[in-house]
PDB file of C-alpha atoms in Angstrom:
ATOM      1  CA  MET A   1       8.554  12.164 -15.506  1.00 76.00           C
ATOM      2  CA  ALA A   2       5.776  10.323 -14.042  1.00 93.00           C
ATOM      3  CA  TRP A   3       3.781  11.961 -11.387  1.00 97.00           C
ATOM      4  CA  THR A   4       3.792  10.013  -8.670  1.00 96.00           C
ATOM      5  CA  ARG A   5       0.409   8.237  -7.022  1.00 96.00           C
ATOM      6  CA  GLU A   6       0.568  11.059  -4.514  1.00 96.00           C
ATOM      7  CA  GLN A   7       0.520  13.698  -7.336  1.00 97.00           C
ATOM      8  CA  MET A   8      -2.118  11.810  -9.173  1.00 97.00           C
ATOM      9  CA  ALA A   9      -4.377  11.853  -5.969  1.00 96.00           C
ATOM     10  CA  ALA A  10      -3.349  15.819  -5.571  1.00 97.00           C
ATOM     11  CA  ARG A  11      -5.266  15.916  -9.015  1.00 97.00           C
ATOM     12  CA  ALA A  12      -7.914  14.104  -8.220  1.00 97.00           C
ATOM     13  CA  ALA A  13      -9.268  15.916  -5.935  1.00 97.00           C
ATOM     14  CA  LYS A  14      -9.082  19.270  -7.941  1.00 96.00           C
ATOM     15  CA  GLU A  15     -12.182  17.507  -9.006  1.00 97.00           C
ATOM     16  CA  LEU A  16     -14.333  17.884  -6.261  1.00 97.00           C
ATOM     17  CA  ARG A  17     -16.459  21.042  -5.375  1.00 96.00           C
ATOM     18  CA  ASP A  18     -17.870  22.182  -2.078  1.00 96.00           C
ATOM     19  CA  GLY A  19     -21.090  20.580  -0.762  1.00 95.00           C
ATOM     20  CA  TYR A  20     -20.288  17.508  -2.371  1.00 97.00           C
ATOM     21  CA  TYR A  21     -20.752  14.155  -0.972  1.00 96.00           C
ATOM     22  CA  VAL A  22     -18.060  11.509  -2.479  1.00 96.00           C
ATOM     23  CA  ASN A  23     -16.710   7.515  -2.029  1.00 93.00           C
ATOM     24  CA  LEU A  24     -13.408   7.393  -3.100  1.00 90.00           C
ATOM     25  CA  GLY A  25     -12.072   3.542  -4.257  1.00 86.00           C
ATOM     26  CA  ILE A  26      -9.700   1.329  -3.378  1.00 83.00           C
ATOM     27  CA  GLY A  27      -5.968   1.843  -4.168  1.00 84.00           C
ATOM     28  CA  ILE A  28      -5.187   5.529  -5.396  1.00 90.00           C
ATOM     29  CA  PRO A  29      -8.187   6.842  -4.561  1.00 90.00           C
ATOM     30  CA  THR A  30      -8.290   6.994  -0.656  1.00 87.00           C
ATOM     31  CA  LEU A  31      -5.213   9.346  -1.303  1.00 89.00           C
ATOM     32  CA  VAL A  32      -7.524  11.742  -2.504  1.00 92.00           C
ATOM     33  CA  SER A  33      -8.901  12.290   1.838  1.00 89.00           C
ATOM     34  CA  ASN A  34      -5.532  14.286   1.737  1.00 89.00           C
ATOM     35  CA  TYR A  35      -5.978  16.802  -0.246  1.00 94.00           C
ATOM     36  CA  ILE A  36      -9.106  18.182  -0.457  1.00 92.00           C
ATOM     37  CA  PRO A  37      -8.822  22.083  -1.738  1.00 92.00           C
ATOM     38  CA  ASP A  38      -8.614  24.147   1.085  1.00 91.00           C
ATOM     39  CA  GLY A  39     -12.191  25.937   1.877  1.00 92.00           C
ATOM     40  CA  ILE A  40     -13.690  22.369   0.150  1.00 93.00           C
ATOM     41  CA  ASP A  41     -16.198  20.916   2.313  1.00 93.00           C
ATOM     42  CA  VAL A  42     -16.919  17.406   1.326  1.00 94.00           C
ATOM     43  CA  ASN A  43     -18.135  14.552   2.838  1.00 93.00           C
ATOM     44  CA  LEU A  44     -16.730  11.032   2.161  1.00 92.00           C
ATOM     45  CA  GLN A  45     -19.081   8.701   1.942  1.00 91.00           C
ATOM     46  CA  SER A  46     -18.000   4.548   2.189  1.00 87.00           C
ATOM     47  CA  GLU A  47     -20.332   1.932   1.255  1.00 83.00           C
ATOM     48  CA  ASN A  48     -20.060  -0.070   5.180  1.00 84.00           C
ATOM     49  CA  GLY A  49     -22.233   2.918   6.543  1.00 86.00           C
ATOM     50  CA  MET A  50     -19.966   5.632   7.096  1.00 89.00           C
ATOM     51  CA  LEU A  51     -20.496   9.726   6.181  1.00 91.00           C
ATOM     52  CA  GLY A  52     -18.367  12.144   6.463  1.00 89.00           C
ATOM     53  CA  MET A  53     -14.993   9.802   6.892  1.00 85.00           C
ATOM     54  CA  GLY A  54     -11.551  11.925   7.888  1.00 83.00           C
ATOM     55  CA  PRO A  55      -7.822  11.872   6.556  1.00 80.00           C
ATOM     56  CA  PHE A  56      -6.016   8.853   6.814  1.00 77.00           C
ATOM     57  CA  PRO A  57      -4.771   8.204  10.649  1.00 79.00           C
ATOM     58  CA  TYR A  58      -0.963   8.464  11.107  1.00 77.00           C
ATOM     59  CA  GLU A  59       0.980   5.676  12.225  1.00 82.00           C
ATOM     60  CA  GLY A  60      -0.158   4.819  16.106  1.00 83.00           C
ATOM     61  CA  GLU A  61      -3.356   6.500  15.968  1.00 82.00           C
ATOM     62  CA  GLU A  62      -5.311   4.085  14.174  1.00 85.00           C
ATOM     63  CA  ASP A  63      -8.316   2.560  15.169  1.00 85.00           C
ATOM     64  CA  ALA A  64      -8.865  -0.953  14.130  1.00 84.00           C
ATOM     65  CA  ASP A  65     -13.150  -0.478  14.498  1.00 83.00           C
ATOM     66  CA  LEU A  66     -12.659   2.562  11.545  1.00 85.00           C
ATOM     67  CA  ILE A  67     -12.521   0.939   8.590  1.00 83.00           C
ATOM     68  CA  ASN A  68     -13.761   1.541   4.929  1.00 80.00           C
ATOM     69  CA  ALA A  69     -15.190  -0.717   2.523  1.00 76.00           C
ATOM     70  CA  GLY A  70     -11.211  -1.570   1.732  1.00 74.00           C
ATOM     71  CA  LYS A  71     -10.739  -2.668   4.827  1.00 79.00           C
ATOM     72  CA  GLN A  72      -8.419   0.531   5.473  1.00 81.00           C
ATOM     73  CA  THR A  73      -7.754   2.003   9.002  1.00 84.00           C
ATOM     74  CA  VAL A  74      -9.818   5.401   8.788  1.00 83.00           C
ATOM     75  CA  SER A  75     -11.017   8.470  11.230  1.00 84.00           C
ATOM     76  CA  GLU A  76     -13.556   9.963  12.177  1.00 87.00           C
ATOM     77  CA  LEU A  77     -15.004  13.801  12.496  1.00 88.00           C
ATOM     78  CA  PRO A  78     -17.049  15.473  14.603  1.00 89.00           C
ATOM     79  CA  SER A  79     -19.824  15.092  12.006  1.00 89.00           C
ATOM     80  CA  THR A  80     -19.136  11.292  10.961  1.00 91.00           C
ATOM     81  CA  SER A  81     -22.358   9.272  11.098  1.00 93.00           C
ATOM     82  CA  TYR A  82     -22.742   5.586  11.343  1.00 92.00           C
ATOM     83  CA  PHE A  83     -25.828   3.653   9.473  1.00 90.00           C
ATOM     84  CA  SER A  84     -25.949  -0.255   7.496  1.00 91.00           C
ATOM     85  CA  SER A  85     -24.829  -1.007   4.153  1.00 86.00           C
ATOM     86  CA  ALA A  86     -28.069  -1.731   2.921  1.00 89.00           C
ATOM     87  CA  GLU A  87     -28.697   2.568   3.682  1.00 92.00           C
ATOM     88  CA  SER A  88     -25.994   3.644   2.254  1.00 90.00           C
ATOM     89  CA  PHE A  89     -26.359   1.497  -1.141  1.00 89.00           C
ATOM     90  CA  GLY A  90     -29.357   2.713  -0.630  1.00 91.00           C
ATOM     91  CA  MET A  91     -27.735   6.871  -1.319  1.00 91.00           C
ATOM     92  CA  VAL A  92     -25.532   5.604  -4.013  1.00 91.00           C
ATOM     93  CA  ARG A  93     -28.170   4.007  -5.884  1.00 91.00           C
ATOM     94  CA  GLY A  94     -30.853   7.057  -4.872  1.00 92.00           C
ATOM     95  CA  GLY A  95     -28.354   8.918  -7.424  1.00 92.00           C
ATOM     96  CA  HIS A  96     -27.243  11.408  -3.359  1.00 93.00           C
ATOM     97  CA  ILE A  97     -23.373  10.916  -4.147  1.00 95.00           C
ATOM     98  CA  ASP A  98     -22.134  13.261  -6.364  1.00 96.00           C
ATOM     99  CA  LEU A  99     -18.432  12.599  -7.618  1.00 97.00           C
ATOM    100  CA  SER A 100     -16.646   8.227  -7.314  1.00 96.00           C
ATOM    101  CA  ILE A 101     -13.389   8.515  -7.733  1.00 95.00           C
ATOM    102  CA  LEU A 102     -12.505   4.696  -8.862  1.00 93.00           C
ATOM    103  CA  GLY A 103      -9.508   3.478  -9.220  1.00 92.00           C
ATOM    104  CA  ALA A 104      -9.798   0.952 -13.054  1.00 93.00           C
ATOM    105  CA  MET A 105      -7.895  -1.706 -15.202  1.00 93.00           C
ATOM    106  CA  GLN A 106      -9.533  -0.322 -18.519  1.00 96.00           C
ATOM    107  CA  VAL A 107     -11.257   1.898 -19.496  1.00 97.00           C
ATOM    108  CA  ALA A 108     -12.213   3.051 -23.572  1.00 97.00           C
ATOM    109  CA  GLN A 109     -12.262   5.720 -25.135  1.00 97.00           C
ATOM    110  CA  ASN A 110     -16.013   5.476 -24.887  1.00 96.00           C
ATOM    111  CA  GLY A 111     -15.856   5.808 -20.596  1.00 96.00           C
ATOM    112  CA  ASP A 112     -16.626   1.421 -20.634  1.00 96.00           C
ATOM    113  CA  LEU A 113     -14.785   0.894 -16.853  1.00 96.00           C
ATOM    114  CA  ALA A 114     -13.500  -2.437 -16.569  1.00 94.00           C
ATOM    115  CA  ASN A 115     -12.087  -2.560 -12.806  1.00 88.00           C
ATOM    116  CA  TRP A 116     -13.421  -5.703 -11.167  1.00 78.00           C
ATOM    117  CA  MET A 117     -11.706  -8.216 -11.911  1.00 66.00           C
ATOM    118  CA  ILE A 118      -9.323 -10.727 -14.885  1.00 63.00           C
ATOM    119  CA  PRO A 119     -10.592 -13.896 -15.569  1.00 60.00           C
ATOM    120  CA  GLY A 120      -8.485 -16.999 -14.690  1.00 58.00           C
ATOM    121  CA  LYS A 121      -7.656 -14.689 -10.898  1.00 63.00           C
ATOM    122  CA  MET A 122      -9.205 -15.037  -7.474  1.00 56.00           C
ATOM    123  CA  VAL A 123     -11.891 -12.159  -7.536  1.00 56.00           C
ATOM    124  CA  LYS A 124     -12.695 -11.944  -3.536  1.00 60.00           C
ATOM    125  CA  GLY A 125     -16.579 -10.029  -4.808  1.00 62.00           C
ATOM    126  CA  MET A 126     -16.944  -6.784  -7.266  1.00 63.00           C
ATOM    127  CA  GLY A 127     -18.294  -4.948  -3.942  1.00 66.00           C
ATOM    128  CA  GLY A 128     -19.638  -1.549  -4.839  1.00 77.00           C
ATOM    129  CA  ALA A 129     -18.270  -0.664  -8.107  1.00 83.00           C
ATOM    130  CA  MET A 130     -21.414  -1.857 -10.080  1.00 88.00           C
ATOM    131  CA  ASP A 131     -23.535   0.058  -8.304  1.00 89.00           C
ATOM    132  CA  LEU A 132     -21.583   3.169  -7.788  1.00 89.00           C
ATOM    133  CA  VAL A 133     -20.831   3.630 -11.223  1.00 91.00           C
ATOM    134  CA  ALA A 134     -24.845   3.148 -12.019  1.00 90.00           C
ATOM    135  CA  GLY A 135     -25.769   5.613  -9.895  1.00 91.00           C
ATOM    136  CA  VAL A 136     -23.145   8.468  -8.957  1.00 94.00           C
ATOM    137  CA  LYS A 137     -23.321  11.589 -11.036  1.00 94.00           C
ATOM    138  CA  ARG A 138     -19.752  11.853 -12.050  1.00 96.00           C
ATOM    139  CA  VAL A 139     -16.567   8.813 -12.798  1.00 97.00           C
ATOM    140  CA  VAL A 140     -13.378   9.952 -12.474  1.00 98.00           C
ATOM    141  CA  VAL A 141     -10.878   7.687 -12.663  1.00 97.00           C
ATOM    142  CA  VAL A 142      -7.027   7.502 -11.549  1.00 97.00           C
ATOM    143  CA  MET A 143      -4.822   4.926 -12.681  1.00 96.00           C
ATOM    144  CA  GLU A 144      -1.109   4.017 -14.073  1.00 96.00           C
ATOM    145  CA  HIS A 145      -1.467   5.062 -17.851  1.00 97.00           C
ATOM    146  CA  SER A 146      -0.275   1.300 -18.369  1.00 95.00           C
ATOM    147  CA  ALA A 147       0.121  -2.251 -16.900  1.00 92.00           C
ATOM    148  CA  LYS A 148       2.587  -4.645 -17.674  1.00 89.00           C
ATOM    149  CA  ASP A 149       1.106  -5.741 -20.976  1.00 87.00           C
ATOM    150  CA  GLY A 150       0.166  -3.100 -22.299  1.00 91.00           C
ATOM    151  CA  PRO A 151      -2.028  -0.269 -22.450  1.00 96.00           C
ATOM    152  CA  LYS A 152      -4.921   1.014 -20.102  1.00 97.00           C
ATOM    153  CA  LEU A 153      -6.715   3.152 -22.189  1.00 98.00           C
ATOM    154  CA  LEU A 154      -8.353   1.539 -25.093  1.00 97.00           C
ATOM    155  CA  LYS A 155     -10.416   1.322 -28.042  1.00 97.00           C
ATOM    156  CA  LYS A 156     -12.808  -1.077 -26.914  1.00 97.00           C
ATOM    157  CA  CYS A 157     -12.262  -3.314 -22.855  1.00 96.00           C
ATOM    158  CA  ASN A 158     -11.414  -6.861 -23.038  1.00 93.00           C
ATOM    159  CA  LEU A 159     -11.737  -7.160 -19.575  1.00 92.00           C
ATOM    160  CA  PRO A 160     -15.477  -7.714 -18.263  1.00 90.00           C
ATOM    161  CA  LEU A 161     -17.029  -4.227 -17.852  1.00 93.00           C
ATOM    162  CA  THR A 162     -18.458  -3.092 -15.023  1.00 93.00           C
ATOM    163  CA  GLY A 163     -20.083  -0.200 -16.698  1.00 94.00           C
ATOM    164  CA  GLU A 164     -20.874   1.072 -20.073  1.00 96.00           C
ATOM    165  CA  ARG A 165     -20.255   4.987 -20.932  1.00 96.00           C
ATOM    166  CA  VAL A 166     -19.507   5.827 -17.197  1.00 96.00           C
ATOM    167  CA  VAL A 167     -16.207   7.177 -17.183  1.00 97.00           C
ATOM    168  CA  ASP A 168     -15.866  11.237 -17.041  1.00 97.00           C
ATOM    169  CA  MET A 169     -12.495  11.405 -16.346  1.00 98.00           C
ATOM    170  CA  VAL A 170      -9.030   9.916 -15.668  1.00 98.00           C
ATOM    171  CA  VAL A 171      -6.267  10.881 -14.137  1.00 98.00           C
ATOM    172  CA  THR A 172      -2.981   8.908 -14.862  1.00 98.00           C
ATOM    173  CA  ASP A 173       0.433   8.800 -14.289  1.00 97.00           C
ATOM    174  CA  LEU A 174       1.414  10.900 -17.451  1.00 98.00           C
ATOM    175  CA  ALA A 175      -1.931  12.666 -18.352  1.00 97.00           C
ATOM    176  CA  VAL A 176      -5.712  14.253 -17.712  1.00 98.00           C
ATOM    177  CA  PHE A 177      -8.610  12.972 -20.214  1.00 98.00           C
ATOM    178  CA  THR A 178     -12.272  13.864 -20.585  1.00 97.00           C
ATOM    179  CA  ILE A 179     -14.364  11.635 -22.041  1.00 98.00           C
ATOM    180  CA  ASP A 180     -17.882  12.673 -23.750  1.00 95.00           C
ATOM    181  CA  LYS A 181     -19.484   9.636 -22.983  1.00 90.00           C
ATOM    182  CA  HIS A 182     -23.253  10.397 -24.307  1.00 86.00           C
ATOM    183  CA  GLY A 183     -21.520  12.198 -27.050  1.00 83.00           C
ATOM    184  CA  LYS A 184     -19.724  12.063 -30.000  1.00 83.00           C
ATOM    185  CA  ASP A 185     -16.302  14.320 -28.692  1.00 88.00           C
ATOM    186  CA  GLY A 186     -15.082  11.403 -27.330  1.00 92.00           C
ATOM    187  CA  MET A 187     -11.666  11.334 -25.495  1.00 97.00           C
ATOM    188  CA  ALA A 188      -9.829  14.542 -25.158  1.00 97.00           C
ATOM    189  CA  LEU A 189      -6.487  14.827 -23.276  1.00 98.00           C
ATOM    190  CA  ILE A 190      -7.007  17.944 -21.551  1.00 97.00           C
ATOM    191  CA  GLU A 191      -3.384  18.218 -19.067  1.00 97.00           C
ATOM    192  CA  LEU A 192      -0.188  16.313 -19.604  1.00 97.00           C
ATOM    193  CA  ALA A 193       1.846  15.363 -15.857  1.00 96.00           C
ATOM    194  CA  ASP A 194       5.322  17.088 -15.175  1.00 92.00           C
ATOM    195  CA  GLY A 195       8.092  16.222 -17.951  1.00 92.00           C
ATOM    196  CA  VAL A 196       5.503  14.031 -20.257  1.00 96.00           C
ATOM    197  CA  THR A 197       5.024  14.756 -23.847  1.00 95.00           C
ATOM    198  CA  LEU A 198       2.285  14.162 -26.252  1.00 96.00           C
ATOM    199  CA  ASP A 199       4.558  11.479 -27.987  1.00 96.00           C
ATOM    200  CA  GLU A 200       4.767   9.562 -24.769  1.00 97.00           C
ATOM    201  CA  VAL A 201       1.448   9.447 -24.068  1.00 97.00           C
ATOM    202  CA  LYS A 202       0.105   9.105 -28.063  1.00 97.00           C
ATOM    203  CA  GLU A 203       2.682   5.810 -27.790  1.00 96.00           C
ATOM    204  CA  LYS A 204       1.021   4.302 -24.813  1.00 97.00           C
ATOM    205  CA  THR A 205      -2.326   4.860 -25.340  1.00 97.00           C
ATOM    206  CA  GLU A 206      -3.903   2.831 -27.547  1.00 97.00           C
ATOM    207  CA  ALA A 207      -7.869   4.603 -26.867  1.00 97.00           C
ATOM    208  CA  ASP A 208      -8.860   7.618 -29.686  1.00 96.00           C
ATOM    209  CA  PHE A 209      -8.189  11.446 -28.427  1.00 97.00           C
ATOM    210  CA  ARG A 210      -7.550  14.536 -29.113  1.00 95.00           C
ATOM    211  CA  VAL A 211      -5.317  16.913 -28.228  1.00 96.00           C
ATOM    212  CA  ALA A 212      -7.265  19.831 -26.216  1.00 95.00           C
ATOM    213  CA  LEU A 213      -4.270  20.833 -23.887  1.00 93.00           C
ATOM    214  CA  LYS A 214      -5.475  23.717 -21.728  1.00 78.00           C
ATOM    215  CA  ASN A 215      -1.952  25.196 -22.146  1.00 63.00           C
ATOM    216  CA  ALA A 216      -1.337  24.124 -25.879  1.00 54.00           C
TER     217      ALA A 216
END
């Protein structure tokens, strides 16, 4: 049985560390803000100029003036600060963000990432993805394991790249993988979702990976 979107976000939230400055991408990664572990204090940053985002507001409590970079309504905290988009990208490009949790269309076994466009389809803009993967210290991808047309974990991406050798970890609805993006160890399977078998993961994954299950 595959993980739900919420379970995927909760698993990704386990990668947060106390004191981290974190950027959350649109889609499933935005849910991570609702699963920050107890005792962990992190500052969530948005490219549109907000540092210290709170959890998603309940229905009826939204403030239309408080949005993240994906134009979703968010909440603020007593410690929240606001600044220009230029200053926000200065934080990103200056290496001041510890972790970025992003969605993806494809991830290659060497850490290449494609998450900003599909040729022939309308593109609103690349947003800050290229800056994030180039300037952030660690990148975790959260995505569905497969697309309608096949695997999303590939030997080599065939969509336009967002960055080369930038992904450190992939959390899908089936499993968790680490990637040695600058070394020779490649991609490693470290965790299976509840009820998911190794054979199922192998069947739905084009990328080469070694099995390093923690409970094996």
